Short mmCIF file of C-alpha atoms in Angstrom, two decimals:
data_model
loop_
_atom_site.label_atom_id
_atom_site.label_comp_id
_atom_site.label_asym_id
_atom_site.label_seq_id
_atom_site.Cartn_x
_atom_site.Cartn_y
_atom_site.Cartn_z
CA MET L 224 -51.40 12.95 15.83
CA LYS L 225 -50.73 14.80 19.10
CA ARG L 226 -50.73 11.46 20.90
CA PHE L 227 -48.17 10.09 18.40
CA PHE L 228 -45.81 13.01 19.00
CA ALA L 229 -46.25 12.64 22.77
CA ILE L 230 -45.21 8.99 22.60
CA VAL L 231 -42.16 9.81 20.49
CA LEU L 232 -41.17 12.59 22.91
CA SER L 233 -41.52 10.21 25.87
CA LEU L 234 -39.30 7.63 24.18
CA LEU L 235 -36.64 10.22 23.43
CA MET L 236 -36.68 11.35 27.08
CA VAL L 237 -36.25 7.76 28.30
CA MET L 238 -33.31 7.18 25.94
CA ALA L 239 -31.66 10.38 27.11
CA LEU L 240 -32.14 9.36 30.74
CA ILE L 241 -30.52 5.97 30.10
CA ALA L 242 -27.54 7.64 28.42
CA CYS L 243 -27.12 10.06 31.30
CA THR L 244 -27.27 7.37 33.95
CA ALA L 245 -24.89 4.89 32.26
CA THR L 246 -21.85 4.04 34.33
CA PRO L 247 -18.50 5.55 33.32
CA ALA L 248 -17.29 2.07 32.38
CA GLU L 249 -20.27 1.64 30.03
CA GLN L 250 -19.78 5.12 28.51
CA ASN L 251 -16.06 4.60 27.90
CA ASN L 252 -15.83 0.92 27.02
CA PRO L 253 -14.13 0.87 23.59
CA GLU L 254 -15.45 -2.61 22.81
CA GLN L 255 -19.04 -1.51 23.39
CA GLN L 256 -18.42 1.51 21.16
CA GLY L 257 -16.78 -0.59 18.46
CA GLN L 258 -13.32 0.84 19.15
CA ALA L 259 -10.10 -0.83 20.29
CA GLU L 260 -8.30 2.01 22.04
CA PRO L 261 -5.47 0.74 24.29
CA ALA L 262 -5.46 1.80 27.91
CA ASP L 263 -1.97 3.34 27.60
CA LYS L 264 -0.40 4.82 24.52
CA LEU L 265 3.39 4.82 24.69
CA ASP L 266 5.47 7.27 22.68
CA ILE L 267 8.45 5.02 21.91
CA LYS L 268 9.97 3.45 18.81
CA VAL L 269 10.65 -0.29 19.00
CA GLY L 270 12.70 -2.66 16.84
CA PHE L 271 12.39 -6.45 16.46
CA ILE L 272 15.02 -8.69 14.82
CA CYS L 273 14.02 -12.20 13.67
CA LEU L 274 16.22 -15.01 12.38
CA HIS L 275 13.64 -16.17 9.83
CA ASP L 276 10.26 -14.96 8.61
CA GLU L 277 6.64 -16.03 9.02
CA ASN L 278 7.33 -19.40 7.40
CA SER L 279 9.20 -20.43 10.56
CA THR L 280 6.87 -21.42 13.38
CA TYR L 281 9.49 -20.13 15.83
CA ASP L 282 9.79 -16.67 14.29
CA LEU L 283 6.08 -16.39 13.57
CA ASN L 284 5.50 -16.87 17.30
CA PHE L 285 7.74 -13.85 18.00
CA ILE L 286 6.27 -11.76 15.18
CA ASN L 287 2.72 -12.30 16.41
CA ALA L 288 3.75 -11.39 19.96
CA ALA L 289 5.54 -8.25 18.78
CA LYS L 290 2.51 -7.03 16.85
CA ALA L 291 0.13 -7.87 19.69
CA ALA L 292 2.24 -6.11 22.32
CA CYS L 293 2.63 -2.96 20.23
CA GLU L 294 -1.08 -2.88 19.43
CA LYS L 295 -1.96 -3.28 23.10
CA LEU L 296 0.42 -0.47 24.09
CA GLY L 297 -0.78 1.81 21.32
CA ILE L 298 2.60 1.79 19.57
CA THR L 299 2.50 2.40 15.82
CA ASP L 300 6.17 3.30 15.38
CA TYR L 301 7.83 -0.10 15.32
CA VAL L 302 9.83 -2.11 12.82
CA ILE L 303 10.23 -5.88 12.36
CA LYS L 304 13.22 -7.12 10.38
CA THR L 305 13.11 -10.77 9.29
CA ASN L 306 15.70 -13.19 7.88
CA ILE L 307 18.55 -11.61 9.85
CA PRO L 308 21.41 -14.18 10.13
CA GLU L 309 23.32 -14.96 13.31
CA GLY L 310 26.27 -12.82 12.19
CA LYS L 311 27.40 -9.24 11.65
CA GLU L 312 24.07 -8.61 9.91
CA CYS L 313 22.43 -8.73 13.33
CA TYR L 314 24.76 -6.04 14.70
CA GLU L 315 24.22 -3.89 11.61
CA THR L 316 20.45 -4.24 11.87
CA ALA L 317 20.47 -3.43 15.59
CA ALA L 318 22.72 -0.41 15.00
CA ASP L 319 20.50 0.81 12.16
CA MET L 320 17.47 0.55 14.43
CA ALA L 321 19.23 2.54 17.15
CA ASP L 322 20.28 5.19 14.62
CA ALA L 323 16.68 5.36 13.40
CA GLY L 324 15.43 6.23 16.89
CA CYS L 325 14.47 2.88 18.39
CA LYS L 326 14.79 3.08 22.17
CA ILE L 327 14.52 -0.67 22.65
CA VAL L 328 15.55 -3.48 20.28
CA PHE L 329 14.68 -7.18 20.59
CA ALA L 330 16.37 -10.17 18.88
CA ASP L 331 14.95 -13.69 18.87
CA SER L 332 17.71 -16.23 18.16
CA PHE L 333 20.50 -17.70 20.27
CA GLY L 334 23.26 -16.85 17.79
CA HIS L 335 22.29 -13.17 17.73
CA GLU L 336 23.68 -12.66 21.23
CA ASP L 337 27.27 -11.49 20.64
CA PHE L 338 26.10 -9.02 18.00
CA MET L 339 23.41 -7.61 20.28
CA ILE L 340 26.07 -7.17 22.98
CA GLN L 341 28.26 -5.34 20.47
CA ALA L 342 25.38 -2.97 19.67
CA ALA L 343 24.58 -2.47 23.36
CA LYS L 344 28.14 -1.34 24.03
CA GLU L 345 27.97 1.15 21.15
CA PHE L 346 24.53 2.57 22.02
CA PRO L 347 24.34 2.87 25.83
CA ASP L 348 21.11 4.88 25.72
CA VAL L 349 19.22 2.11 23.89
CA GLN L 350 17.93 -1.05 25.58
CA PHE L 351 18.81 -4.34 23.86
CA CYS L 352 16.81 -7.43 24.81
CA HIS L 353 17.77 -10.90 23.59
CA SER L 354 15.66 -14.03 23.80
CA THR L 355 17.34 -17.38 24.64
CA GLY L 356 20.74 -15.84 25.41
CA THR L 357 23.00 -16.66 28.34
CA LYS L 358 25.48 -13.81 28.87
CA ALA L 359 23.55 -10.83 30.25
CA HIS L 360 24.11 -11.68 33.91
CA THR L 361 27.88 -11.93 33.41
CA GLU L 362 28.31 -9.06 30.92
CA ASN L 363 26.83 -6.63 33.48
CA LEU L 364 25.74 -4.12 30.84
CA PRO L 365 22.86 -2.00 32.18
CA ASN L 366 21.27 -1.90 28.72
CA TYR L 367 21.62 -5.56 27.72
CA HIS L 368 19.14 -8.20 28.88
CA ASN L 369 18.24 -11.87 28.38
CA ALA L 370 14.77 -13.37 28.52
CA PHE L 371 13.28 -16.84 28.35
CA ALA L 372 10.37 -18.75 29.85
CA ALA L 373 9.90 -21.95 31.83
CA ILE L 374 8.88 -23.71 28.62
CA TYR L 375 10.05 -27.02 30.08
CA GLU L 376 6.77 -26.91 32.03
CA GLY L 377 4.79 -26.56 28.80
CA ARG L 378 6.86 -29.33 27.20
CA TYR L 379 6.10 -31.57 30.17
CA LEU L 380 2.36 -30.96 29.80
CA ALA L 381 2.55 -31.64 26.06
CA GLY L 382 4.44 -34.82 26.92
CA ILE L 383 1.49 -35.95 29.03
CA ALA L 384 -0.68 -35.68 25.92
CA ALA L 385 1.88 -37.85 24.10
CA GLY L 386 1.96 -40.41 26.88
CA MET L 387 -1.82 -40.61 26.96
CA LYS L 388 -1.83 -41.26 23.20
CA LEU L 389 0.75 -44.03 23.60
CA ASN L 390 -1.41 -45.62 26.30
CA GLU L 391 -4.40 -45.50 23.97
CA MET L 392 -2.37 -47.22 21.25
CA ILE L 393 -1.20 -49.87 23.71
CA GLU L 394 -4.74 -50.53 24.91
CA ALA L 395 -5.96 -50.78 21.32
CA GLY L 396 -3.24 -53.31 20.50
CA THR L 397 -1.67 -51.05 17.87
CA ILE L 398 1.63 -51.24 19.74
CA THR L 399 2.90 -53.10 22.78
CA ALA L 400 4.13 -51.37 25.92
CA GLU L 401 7.70 -52.13 24.82
CA GLN L 402 7.03 -50.40 21.49
CA ALA L 403 6.01 -47.11 23.10
CA LYS L 404 8.95 -45.31 21.51
CA ILE L 405 8.88 -41.56 20.86
CA GLY L 406 10.90 -39.94 18.09
CA TYR L 407 12.17 -36.41 18.49
CA VAL L 408 13.56 -34.09 15.81
CA GLY L 409 15.92 -31.56 17.40
CA ALA L 410 17.85 -28.68 15.88
CA PHE L 411 21.10 -28.65 17.87
CA THR L 412 22.51 -30.58 20.82
CA TYR L 413 22.27 -27.46 22.98
CA ALA L 414 20.93 -27.27 26.53
CA GLU L 415 17.82 -25.49 25.27
CA VAL L 416 16.93 -28.47 23.07
CA VAL L 417 18.08 -31.09 25.60
CA SER L 418 15.98 -29.47 28.33
CA GLY L 419 12.99 -29.42 25.96
CA TYR L 420 13.05 -33.02 24.83
CA THR L 421 13.87 -34.30 28.32
CA SER L 422 10.97 -32.46 29.93
CA PHE L 423 8.69 -33.70 27.14
CA PHE L 424 9.88 -37.27 27.72
CA LEU L 425 9.38 -37.01 31.49
CA GLY L 426 5.83 -35.79 30.92
CA ALA L 427 5.12 -38.72 28.62
CA ARG L 428 6.67 -41.22 31.02
CA SER L 429 4.70 -39.83 33.95
CA VAL L 430 1.61 -41.47 32.42
CA CYS L 431 3.25 -44.12 30.20
CA PRO L 432 6.12 -45.63 32.23
CA SER L 433 7.36 -47.88 29.41
CA ALA L 434 8.01 -44.95 27.06
CA THR L 435 11.46 -44.50 25.53
CA MET L 436 12.81 -41.89 23.12
CA GLU L 437 15.15 -41.54 20.15
CA VAL L 438 16.47 -38.10 19.16
CA THR L 439 17.97 -37.00 15.85
CA PHE L 440 19.46 -33.55 15.23
CA THR L 441 19.36 -31.58 11.97
CA GLY L 442 22.06 -28.98 12.71
CA SER L 443 19.69 -26.16 11.76
CA TRP L 444 16.86 -24.27 13.42
CA TYR L 445 14.94 -24.27 10.16
CA ASP L 446 15.45 -26.86 7.43
CA GLU L 447 12.21 -28.33 6.19
CA THR L 448 13.88 -31.06 4.17
CA ALA L 449 16.18 -32.18 6.99
CA GLU L 450 13.36 -32.09 9.53
CA LYS L 451 11.09 -34.16 7.31
CA GLU L 452 13.89 -36.65 6.64
CA GLY L 453 14.62 -36.82 10.37
CA ALA L 454 10.99 -37.61 11.15
CA VAL L 455 10.84 -40.25 8.42
CA LYS L 456 14.01 -41.88 9.78
CA LEU L 457 12.51 -42.02 13.27
CA ILE L 458 9.24 -43.44 11.98
CA ASN L 459 11.14 -46.10 10.04
CA ASN L 460 13.00 -46.89 13.29
CA GLY L 461 9.68 -47.81 14.86
CA CYS L 462 8.83 -44.59 16.68
CA ALA L 463 5.12 -44.55 17.38
CA LEU L 464 4.83 -40.79 17.96
CA ILE L 465 6.95 -37.81 16.86
CA SER L 466 7.70 -34.45 18.46
CA GLN L 467 10.18 -31.73 17.62
CA HIS L 468 12.28 -28.72 18.49
CA ALA L 469 12.71 -27.43 14.96
CA ASP L 470 10.80 -24.72 13.22
CA SER L 471 9.32 -25.90 9.92
CA MET L 472 6.35 -28.04 8.93
CA GLY L 473 8.73 -30.82 7.85
CA ALA L 474 8.17 -33.21 10.75
CA PRO L 475 4.39 -32.60 11.10
CA SER L 476 3.85 -33.16 7.37
CA ALA L 477 5.88 -36.39 7.49
CA CYS L 478 3.71 -37.58 10.38
CA GLU L 479 0.53 -36.81 8.48
CA SER L 480 1.76 -38.75 5.46
CA ALA L 481 2.66 -41.75 7.62
CA GLY L 482 -0.37 -41.56 9.90
CA VAL L 483 1.85 -41.16 12.99
CA PRO L 484 0.69 -38.94 15.90
CA ASN L 485 2.58 -35.65 16.27
CA VAL L 486 3.14 -33.11 19.06
CA SER L 487 4.52 -29.87 17.67
CA TYR L 488 6.13 -26.73 19.08
CA ASN L 489 5.62 -22.94 18.83
CA GLY L 490 2.06 -23.23 17.60
CA SER L 491 -0.57 -25.53 16.18
CA THR L 492 0.34 -27.46 13.04
CA ILE L 493 -3.17 -28.80 12.56
CA SER L 494 -3.28 -27.15 9.12
CA VAL L 495 -0.80 -29.74 7.78
CA GLY L 496 -1.68 -32.55 10.19
CA PRO L 497 -5.42 -32.59 10.88
CA LYS L 498 -5.43 -36.37 11.38
CA THR L 499 -2.20 -36.65 13.42
CA TYR L 500 -1.60 -33.37 15.30
CA ILE L 501 -2.38 -33.59 19.02
CA ILE L 502 -1.18 -30.43 20.78
CA SER L 503 1.61 -27.86 20.86
CA SER L 504 3.42 -25.92 23.56
CA ARG L 505 4.88 -22.47 23.07
CA ILE L 506 6.37 -19.46 24.78
CA ASN L 507 4.07 -16.45 24.66
CA TRP L 508 6.49 -13.53 24.33
CA GLU L 509 3.82 -10.85 24.56
CA PRO L 510 4.03 -10.42 28.39
CA TYR L 511 7.79 -9.86 28.20
CA TYR L 512 7.56 -7.47 25.29
CA GLU L 513 4.92 -5.42 27.10
CA TYR L 514 6.93 -5.38 30.32
CA ALA L 515 10.26 -4.44 28.72
CA ILE L 516 8.78 -1.77 26.43
CA LYS L 517 6.94 -0.14 29.33
CA ALA L 518 10.12 -0.15 31.41
CA ALA L 519 12.15 1.40 28.58
CA ALA L 520 9.52 4.07 28.00
CA ALA L 521 9.51 4.94 31.70
CA GLY L 522 13.30 4.86 32.02
CA GLU L 523 13.07 1.99 34.51
CA ALA L 524 15.67 -0.78 34.92
CA ILE L 525 15.09 -4.10 33.13
CA PRO L 526 16.48 -7.23 34.83
CA ALA L 527 19.51 -8.89 33.26
CA ASP L 528 17.51 -12.15 33.21
CA TRP L 529 13.72 -12.45 33.00
CA THR L 530 11.94 -15.80 33.14
CA GLY L 531 8.26 -16.05 32.29
CA THR L 532 6.06 -18.80 33.71
CA ILE L 533 2.66 -20.36 33.33
CA ALA L 534 1.45 -17.90 35.97
CA THR L 535 2.60 -14.87 33.92
CA GLY L 536 0.93 -16.23 30.80
CA SER L 537 4.31 -16.84 29.20
CA VAL L 538 3.96 -20.63 28.83
CA GLU L 539 0.97 -21.85 26.87
CA LEU L 540 -0.52 -24.90 25.20
CA ALA L 541 -2.49 -24.71 21.98
CA GLU L 542 -6.00 -26.11 21.93
CA LEU L 543 -6.04 -29.87 22.17
CA ASN L 544 -7.08 -31.63 18.97
CA ALA L 545 -9.81 -33.80 20.47
CA ASP L 546 -10.18 -35.75 17.21
CA VAL L 547 -6.69 -37.23 17.69
CA ALA L 548 -5.95 -36.95 21.43
CA ALA L 549 -6.76 -39.81 23.78
CA ASP L 550 -9.77 -39.60 26.06
CA GLY L 551 -8.96 -37.99 29.40
CA THR L 552 -5.98 -36.05 28.06
CA GLN L 553 -7.26 -32.57 28.93
CA ALA L 554 -8.09 -33.62 32.50
CA ALA L 555 -4.60 -35.09 32.95
CA ILE L 556 -2.99 -31.91 31.62
CA ASP L 557 -5.14 -29.69 33.83
CA ALA L 558 -4.24 -31.68 36.96
CA ALA L 559 -0.52 -31.51 36.22
CA LYS L 560 -0.70 -27.81 35.37
CA ALA L 561 -2.35 -27.08 38.71
CA ALA L 562 0.39 -29.00 40.49
CA LEU L 563 3.10 -27.09 38.61
CA VAL L 564 1.54 -23.75 39.51
CA ALA L 565 1.17 -24.86 43.15
CA GLY L 566 4.80 -25.93 43.29
CA THR L 567 3.96 -29.50 44.27
CA LEU L 568 5.23 -30.91 40.96
CA HIS L 569 8.75 -30.31 39.63
CA VAL L 570 9.52 -31.31 36.06
CA PHE L 571 13.09 -32.42 36.79
CA ASP L 572 12.37 -34.25 40.04
CA THR L 573 15.41 -36.48 40.46
CA ALA L 574 13.22 -39.31 41.76
CA THR L 575 11.68 -39.62 38.28
CA PHE L 576 14.82 -40.31 36.23
CA THR L 577 18.27 -41.87 36.44
CA VAL L 578 21.60 -41.33 34.70
CA GLY L 579 23.64 -44.48 34.17
CA GLY L 580 21.27 -46.28 36.51
CA GLU L 581 21.92 -43.82 39.34
CA THR L 582 19.83 -41.08 40.89
CA LEU L 583 21.48 -37.67 40.69
CA THR L 584 22.15 -35.97 44.01
CA SER L 585 24.47 -33.28 42.69
CA TYR L 586 25.18 -31.60 39.37
CA LEU L 587 27.31 -28.62 38.38
CA ALA L 588 25.79 -26.81 35.41
CA ASP L 589 27.35 -24.29 33.06
CA VAL L 590 25.35 -21.24 34.15
CA ASP L 591 28.05 -18.55 33.87
CA THR L 592 28.90 -19.40 30.28
CA ASP L 593 32.53 -19.17 29.18
CA SER L 594 34.30 -20.33 26.03
CA ALA L 595 35.06 -23.72 27.60
CA PHE L 596 31.49 -24.14 28.94
CA THR L 597 32.92 -24.82 32.39
CA PRO L 598 30.44 -26.19 34.96
CA ASP L 599 30.14 -23.66 37.76
CA THR L 600 26.82 -23.83 39.63
CA GLU L 601 25.24 -26.54 41.79
CA VAL L 602 21.69 -26.87 40.46
CA ILE L 603 20.27 -29.88 42.31
CA LYS L 604 18.75 -29.20 45.69
CA ASP L 605 15.52 -30.11 47.48
CA GLY L 606 15.32 -33.20 45.28
CA TYR L 607 15.09 -31.58 41.85
CA PHE L 608 17.12 -29.88 39.14
CA HIS L 609 16.46 -26.13 39.36
CA GLU L 610 16.10 -25.25 35.68
CA SER L 611 16.00 -21.58 34.59
CA GLU L 612 16.29 -20.30 38.17
CA PHE L 613 19.96 -19.20 38.09
CA ARG L 614 19.58 -17.58 34.65
CA SER L 615 16.65 -17.43 32.26
CA ALA L 616 18.03 -19.65 29.48
CA PRO L 617 17.97 -23.44 30.04
CA TYR L 618 21.12 -25.25 31.23
CA PHE L 619 19.79 -28.80 31.63
CA ASP L 620 22.20 -30.73 29.38
CA ILE L 621 22.05 -34.25 30.82
CA THR L 622 21.28 -37.39 28.80
CA ILE L 623 19.02 -39.42 31.07
CA ASP L 624 18.27 -43.13 30.88
CA GLY L 625 15.56 -44.01 28.38
CA ILE L 626 16.67 -41.43 25.80
CA THR L 627 19.00 -42.40 22.95
CA LEU L 628 20.76 -39.81 20.78
CA LEU L 629 21.20 -40.98 17.19
CA ASN L 630 23.65 -38.19 16.37
CA SER L 631 24.75 -34.75 17.63
CA ALA L 632 24.98 -31.25 16.17
CA PHE L 633 26.74 -28.37 17.93
#
């Protein structure tokens, strides 16, 4: 019995010694202790305004980022308002948030901009941050800011996945090289959408040179019926693969029903298209939310325009659906991504596209937006179109050869 107690005492002494000699990192690692304490807890109230709710892939992307950023920063006092139209309701919501003590307010849709500016003028001590807007750098309000990301790079990489799938279909004899036509469902004929589908097309054509594209616009950011009908129309027109810049499951579900490959946007749509979904690109808004909230809490200036990149973790691709994607797709994407990060590949390299049969050597873009959308800034130099470098929001609005617009919606 004495020997038993001696053994137990020795074991207890060893365990105590191990605990005493553990490194500080081991003693304080929340994950090892089953806790998820953030490194910094910020005492600030934050507001988020969304055009739609979780049923919109676009808004869900923002909502998830908002929750993740607040959790990481230890913020529990935040509010997310959904289904806020692009009208006076946005101003009223922003003003209510400011009155309720929010020190920084975010809005996620292009049409929210004028109403966020109105609120910024009324509440100078509150920071107002607007995603996809264009006016912050000309309004010169110290508390109003625009943000976007170089999503055209993510679109280009997703386009490579599309091009690889077209090549696979050509090699299998499913289509001919001349039938490598992509269909694209867009919301509006705005620069944001034009930049997106053009970069996607250039990515596809970088590996499938015979690719062409048809684009149809719905006139809405979220209209499941119109998006599904648009995809069906494109499929009936002979499009062998569909992508989109619209926010519902309309186009992906139409592709699944027709057995047509699909590349989506703002997140994976594999749940409705397990046999047709290939990949998706998206903007990860979490890095910007974290940055802007920290700056507001510290009383530091926030840039009028902020552009996230692949390097900042702001441009991402969802996991490739290997069951649908062509062999070699991931390797092709990885190689192009490395070149983009290194600066040796430019999405809008003017040597890779023409307009009216001519190579562009000069182009004035509408960067300093006015009511007449007057071109004001030379954006082609060093052999490529410098997208999102003169302001965060896209301004590539050129219809290049190989892309046909079936309609328009402004």
